[in-house]
Amino acid sequence: MAKVTNEDATFEKQTVAEVLPTDAGGSDVLVIGPTLSDKDQIAFDVLADSWETGRAPFVITATDTDAQFRDRFAPFVPAGHPAEELYVIDCTEQTPDSQSSCSVNSPVDLTGIAICLSKGYDQYGGGGRRILLDTISTLLIYSSMDRVYRFLSKLNSRASELGDSTVQLLDSDAIDTEDRNTLFQLFPTVIEVRDEADRTLFRVHGDSETSWYEFQRQQGDHR
Amino acid sequence: MRALLDYLGQQARTVTVYDYSGTAEQLAELEALLHGYGTHLETADTDGSGPADIAVLHQNGSVLDACAVDSLLARIDFERGFESASQPGSELLAELSGEVRVKPALTITEMVRLSRDFERQALREGAGELHAGFQQLSQIANSDRTVEMYTALAEAGVDASVYGAPDATLEDIPFTVVEDEQGELERHWFLLYDGDGNPDRKAALVSEECPTEDGSLVSTVADATDQTAGDYDSYFTTDPATVDELFELAGDEYELLRLRE
């Protein structure tokens, strides 16, 4: 394993999979970090494992349209799996002519998201899949903390009933400590991300807390 | 910016529920859902001779749509959505999609969240023009995250301009800084993004800080991340036509704004 040093500290370079506890495979993961950090890449690495562990991922996007999301995620898709295998629930208030696996008219329509998820399960079944939510921060613009909390709680339990698990993104810049701690209760595993100089650092909070590692892409850097 | 706020205020819609017979709890949930669509909920009682539990969507006295309250209430129950894909949608809610959201007295945290969300949209697009008012330039200078974001936006190809009273200097930055010498924009936290023509990315936040009883603005003395800082009248929208209109209005009102023709 490569070591990286600077004047301040040394961080081991690791992929997320190497640092996540082995029992985190089927548990819900929250990835929290600054808006501009590379936390999306960490979540995408976790999401891409969905193919290894079972099935093509489901994606709930409140920030990118379906097409924009597929573009961003394409470099993370393992060889031999077309990005078309993704089931994308697009809640970005897109213009009507956009194409999407399932669309919801606004991020406020949590019922619409739930229905799209049910449709996905009707079509593809469950077991070993990861479901990405990008991002909790956008849902919080449109619905109260209480309602979003109940929705995520139900999302996680529904995924778990069907043998799946979620990976969800949250911006750390725009949430107060109380709300953050409330959301943490929903996730057995929390990956905390921060930027330092030109690198992305992360650590994992689960049953215990790991030290900080420098993030290394799982399948080599395709970008 | 007052003209923009007035314009947005006129776009606000109301749902009036006539002769409601359900529980107060469900009504509160419905109110929260409609609020997320930027729509105000009212109830009214009639002499009871007509049909009950009717929801009417209206704006400036014109009826836009109407439906049975049941179909709206079905939409608040996301628990059932997780169990079955066959739940009916509400056409009235579909009508509300993309409409102006009216959020009075947003907290600072909510406004930061919204700004970050819109800035991220611009960053993903990597083009277009974005105008952001910070009231004072020190709000930018004192926030590494904000400098980092606007630097990233400029480097990604977004034509980003920031506005504020010149109480701090910003040096060696790739985005445009406009000093609001006359204090024309001192009460306004705003963000206008044209999506580079992509209707899915257009977004606007317009707000005005309400002075305290002694007439001062809390933001001029308090840290921007302090949630007890001033109250704002605030509107945001992602409706493309409304964002276009806001650009027009802003161009008419302020020579200061460096809008592209």
mmCIF file with all atom_site columns, N, CA, C and O in Angstrom, chain A residues 193-215:
data_model
loop_
_atom_site.group_PDB
_atom_site.id
_atom_site.type_symbol
_atom_site.label_atom_id
_atom_site.label_alt_id
_atom_site.label_comp_id
_atom_site.label_asym_id
_atom_site.label_entity_id
_atom_site.label_seq_id
_atom_site.pdbx_PDB_ins_code
_atom_site.Cartn_x
_atom_site.Cartn_y
_atom_site.Cartn_z
_atom_site.occupancy
_atom_site.B_iso_or_equiv
_atom_site.pdbx_formal_charge
_atom_site.auth_seq_id
_atom_site.auth_comp_id
_atom_site.auth_asym_id
_atom_site.auth_atom_id
_atom_site.pdbx_PDB_model_num
ATOM 1  N N  . VAL A 1 193 ? -16.195 12.359 5.064  1.00 0.00 ? 193 VAL A N  1
ATOM 2  C CA . VAL A 1 193 ? -15.248 12.741 4.010  1.00 0.00 ? 193 VAL A CA 1
ATOM 3  C C  . VAL A 1 193 ? -14.775 14.168 4.251  1.00 0.00 ? 193 VAL A C  1
ATOM 4  O O  . VAL A 1 193 ? -15.565 15.038 4.639  1.00 0.00 ? 193 VAL A O  1
ATOM 5  N N  . ARG A 1 194 ? -13.498 14.400 4.046  1.00 0.00 ? 194 ARG A N  1
ATOM 6  C CA . ARG A 1 194 ? -13.018 15.786 4.037  1.00 0.00 ? 194 ARG A CA 1
ATOM 7  C C  . ARG A 1 194 ? -11.913 15.943 3.007  1.00 0.00 ? 194 ARG A C  1
ATOM 8  O O  . ARG A 1 194 ? -11.263 14.972 2.621  1.00 0.00 ? 194 ARG A O  1
ATOM 9  N N  . ASP A 1 195 ? -11.758 17.167 2.563  1.00 0.00 ? 195 ASP A N  1
ATOM 10 C CA . ASP A 1 195 ? -10.705 17.458 1.594  1.00 0.00 ? 195 ASP A CA 1
ATOM 11 C C  . ASP A 1 195 ? -9.529  18.041 2.327  1.00 0.00 ? 195 ASP A C  1
ATOM 12 O O  . ASP A 1 195 ? -9.688  18.827 3.248  1.00 0.00 ? 195 ASP A O  1
ATOM 13 N N  . GLU A 1 196 ? -8.340  17.656 1.889  1.00 0.00 ? 196 GLU A N  1
ATOM 14 C CA . GLU A 1 196 ? -7.163  18.282 2.456  1.00 0.00 ? 196 GLU A CA 1
ATOM 15 C C  . GLU A 1 196 ? -6.149  18.397 1.335  1.00 0.00 ? 196 GLU A C  1
ATOM 16 O O  . GLU A 1 196 ? -5.830  17.393 0.703  1.00 0.00 ? 196 GLU A O  1
ATOM 17 N N  . ALA A 1 197 ? -5.683  19.621 1.126  1.00 0.00 ? 197 ALA A N  1
ATOM 18 C CA . ALA A 1 197 ? -4.834  19.900 -0.030 1.00 0.00 ? 197 ALA A CA 1
ATOM 19 C C  . ALA A 1 197 ? -5.525  19.317 -1.257 1.00 0.00 ? 197 ALA A C  1
ATOM 20 O O  . ALA A 1 197 ? -6.704  19.559 -1.473 1.00 0.00 ? 197 ALA A O  1
ATOM 21 N N  . ASP A 1 198 ? -4.857  18.497 -2.045 1.00 0.00 ? 198 ASP A N  1
ATOM 22 C CA . ASP A 1 198 ? -5.483  17.993 -3.256 1.00 0.00 ? 198 ASP A CA 1
ATOM 23 C C  . ASP A 1 198 ? -5.954  16.557 -3.120 1.00 0.00 ? 198 ASP A C  1
ATOM 24 O O  . ASP A 1 198 ? -6.020  15.830 -4.099 1.00 0.00 ? 198 ASP A O  1
ATOM 25 N N  . ARG A 1 199 ? -6.238  16.158 -1.909 1.00 0.00 ? 199 ARG A N  1
ATOM 26 C CA . ARG A 1 199 ? -6.670  14.763 -1.779 1.00 0.00 ? 199 ARG A CA 1
ATOM 27 C C  . ARG A 1 199 ? -7.932  14.659 -0.937 1.00 0.00 ? 199 ARG A C  1
ATOM 28 O O  . ARG A 1 199 ? -8.288  15.564 -0.197 1.00 0.00 ? 199 ARG A O  1
ATOM 29 N N  . THR A 1 200 ? -8.566  13.513 -1.077 1.00 0.00 ? 200 THR A N  1
ATOM 30 C CA . THR A 1 200 ? -9.809  13.266 -0.362 1.00 0.00 ? 200 THR A CA 1
ATOM 31 C C  . THR A 1 200 ? -9.530  12.275 0.755  1.00 0.00 ? 200 THR A C  1
ATOM 32 O O  . THR A 1 200 ? -9.010  11.194 0.521  1.00 0.00 ? 200 THR A O  1
ATOM 33 N N  . LEU A 1 201 ? -9.873  12.668 1.975  1.00 0.00 ? 201 LEU A N  1
ATOM 34 C CA . LEU A 1 201 ? -9.674  11.782 3.120  1.00 0.00 ? 201 LEU A CA 1
ATOM 35 C C  . LEU A 1 201 ? -11.020 11.266 3.600  1.00 0.00 ? 201 LEU A C  1
ATOM 36 O O  . LEU A 1 201 ? -12.030 11.955 3.488  1.00 0.00 ? 201 LEU A O  1
ATOM 37 N N  . PHE A 1 202 ? -11.010 10.052 4.128  1.00 0.00 ? 202 PHE A N  1
ATOM 38 C CA . PHE A 1 202 ? -12.258 9.525  4.686  1.00 0.00 ? 202 PHE A CA 1
ATOM 39 C C  . PHE A 1 202 ? -11.968 8.635  5.880  1.00 0.00 ? 202 PHE A C  1
ATOM 40 O O  . PHE A 1 202 ? -10.877 8.104  6.036  1.00 0.00 ? 202 PHE A O  1
ATOM 41 N N  . ARG A 1 203 ? -12.961 8.541  6.736  1.00 0.00 ? 203 ARG A N  1
ATOM 42 C CA . ARG A 1 203 ? -12.894 7.559  7.818  1.00 0.00 ? 203 ARG A CA 1
ATOM 43 C C  . ARG A 1 203 ? -14.284 6.989  8.021  1.00 0.00 ? 203 ARG A C  1
ATOM 44 O O  . ARG A 1 203 ? -15.282 7.581  7.601  1.00 0.00 ? 203 ARG A O  1
ATOM 45 N N  . VAL A 1 204 ? -14.343 5.833  8.633  1.00 0.00 ? 204 VAL A N  1
ATOM 46 C CA . VAL A 1 204 ? -15.604 5.109  8.746  1.00 0.00 ? 204 VAL A CA 1
ATOM 47 C C  . VAL A 1 204 ? -15.998 5.004  10.210 1.00 0.00 ? 204 VAL A C  1
ATOM 48 O O  . VAL A 1 204 ? -15.201 4.590  11.065 1.00 0.00 ? 204 VAL A O  1
ATOM 49 N N  . HIS A 1 205 ? -17.231 5.425  10.492 1.00 0.00 ? 205 HIS A N  1
ATOM 50 C CA . HIS A 1 205 ? -17.797 5.241  11.828 1.00 0.00 ? 205 HIS A CA 1
ATOM 51 C C  . HIS A 1 205 ? -18.795 4.107  11.760 1.00 0.00 ? 205 HIS A C  1
ATOM 52 O O  . HIS A 1 205 ? -19.754 4.164  11.004 1.00 0.00 ? 205 HIS A O  1
ATOM 53 N N  . GLY A 1 206 ? -18.538 3.078  12.527 1.00 0.00 ? 206 GLY A N  1
ATOM 54 C CA . GLY A 1 206 ? -19.491 1.974  12.613 1.00 0.00 ? 206 GLY A CA 1
ATOM 55 C C  . GLY A 1 206 ? -19.527 1.554  14.070 1.00 0.00 ? 206 GLY A C  1
ATOM 56 O O  . GLY A 1 206 ? -19.731 2.385  14.945 1.00 0.00 ? 206 GLY A O  1
ATOM 57 N N  . ASP A 1 207 ? -19.291 0.276  14.317 1.00 0.00 ? 207 ASP A N  1
ATOM 58 C CA . ASP A 1 207 ? -19.154 -0.157 15.705 1.00 0.00 ? 207 ASP A CA 1
ATOM 59 C C  . ASP A 1 207 ? -17.966 0.539  16.354 1.00 0.00 ? 207 ASP A C  1
ATOM 60 O O  . ASP A 1 207 ? -17.947 0.804  17.533 1.00 0.00 ? 207 ASP A O  1
ATOM 61 N N  . SER A 1 208 ? -16.956 0.806  15.530 1.00 0.00 ? 208 SER A N  1
ATOM 62 C CA . SER A 1 208 ? -15.814 1.575  16.017 1.00 0.00 ? 208 SER A CA 1
ATOM 63 C C  . SER A 1 208 ? -15.483 2.619  14.953 1.00 0.00 ? 208 SER A C  1
ATOM 64 O O  . SER A 1 208 ? -16.130 2.687  13.918 1.00 0.00 ? 208 SER A O  1
ATOM 65 N N  . GLU A 1 209 ? -14.468 3.424  15.237 1.00 0.00 ? 209 GLU A N  1
ATOM 66 C CA . GLU A 1 209 ? -14.118 4.480  14.293 1.00 0.00 ? 209 GLU A CA 1
ATOM 67 C C  . GLU A 1 209 ? -12.723 4.206  13.741 1.00 0.00 ? 209 GLU A C  1
ATOM 68 O O  . GLU A 1 209 ? -11.793 3.955  14.505 1.00 0.00 ? 209 GLU A O  1
ATOM 69 N N  . THR A 1 210 ? -12.578 4.245  12.425 1.00 0.00 ? 210 THR A N  1
ATOM 70 C CA . THR A 1 210 ? -11.258 4.002  11.833 1.00 0.00 ? 210 THR A CA 1
ATOM 71 C C  . THR A 1 210 ? -10.444 5.296  11.860 1.00 0.00 ? 210 THR A C  1
ATOM 72 O O  . THR A 1 210 ? -10.982 6.365  12.132 1.00 0.00 ? 210 THR A O  1
ATOM 73 N N  . SER A 1 211 ? -9.174  5.180  11.530 1.00 0.00 ? 211 SER A N  1
ATOM 74 C CA . SER A 1 211 ? -8.392  6.404  11.352 1.00 0.00 ? 211 SER A CA 1
ATOM 75 C C  . SER A 1 211 ? -8.705  6.976  9.959  1.00 0.00 ? 211 SER A C  1
ATOM 76 O O  . SER A 1 211 ? -9.452  6.391  9.183  1.00 0.00 ? 211 SER A O  1
ATOM 77 N N  . TRP A 1 212 ? -8.111  8.139  9.652  1.00 0.00 ? 212 TRP A N  1
ATOM 78 C CA . TRP A 1 212 ? -8.326  8.752  8.344  1.00 0.00 ? 212 TRP A CA 1
ATOM 79 C C  . TRP A 1 212 ? -7.467  8.047  7.296  1.00 0.00 ? 212 TRP A C  1
ATOM 80 O O  . TRP A 1 212 ? -6.309  7.729  7.540  1.00 0.00 ? 212 TRP A O  1
ATOM 81 N N  . TYR A 1 213 ? -8.056  7.830  6.125  1.00 0.00 ? 213 TYR A N  1
ATOM 82 C CA . TYR A 1 213 ? -7.338  7.253  4.988  1.00 0.00 ? 213 TYR A CA 1
ATOM 83 C C  . TYR A 1 213 ? -7.456  8.195  3.794  1.00 0.00 ? 213 TYR A C  1
ATOM 84 O O  . TYR A 1 213 ? -8.423  8.947  3.683  1.00 0.00 ? 213 TYR A O  1
ATOM 85 N N  . GLU A 1 214 ? -6.485  8.085  2.899  1.00 0.00 ? 214 GLU A N  1
ATOM 86 C CA . GLU A 1 214 ? -6.644  8.799  1.638  1.00 0.00 ? 214 GLU A CA 1
ATOM 87 C C  . GLU A 1 214 ? -7.425  7.918  0.678  1.00 0.00 ? 214 GLU A C  1
ATOM 88 O O  . GLU A 1 214 ? -7.108  6.736  0.506  1.00 0.00 ? 214 GLU A O  1
ATOM 89 N N  . PHE A 1 215 ? -8.439  8.518  0.082  1.00 0.00 ? 215 PHE A N  1
ATOM 90 C CA . PHE A 1 215 ? -9.330  7.766  -0.795 1.00 0.00 ? 215 PHE A CA 1
ATOM 91 C C  . PHE A 1 215 ? -8.651  7.367  -2.096 1.00 0.00 ? 215 PHE A C  1
ATOM 92 O O  . PHE A 1 215 ? -8.038  8.174  -2.778 1.00 0.00 ? 215 PHE A O  1
#
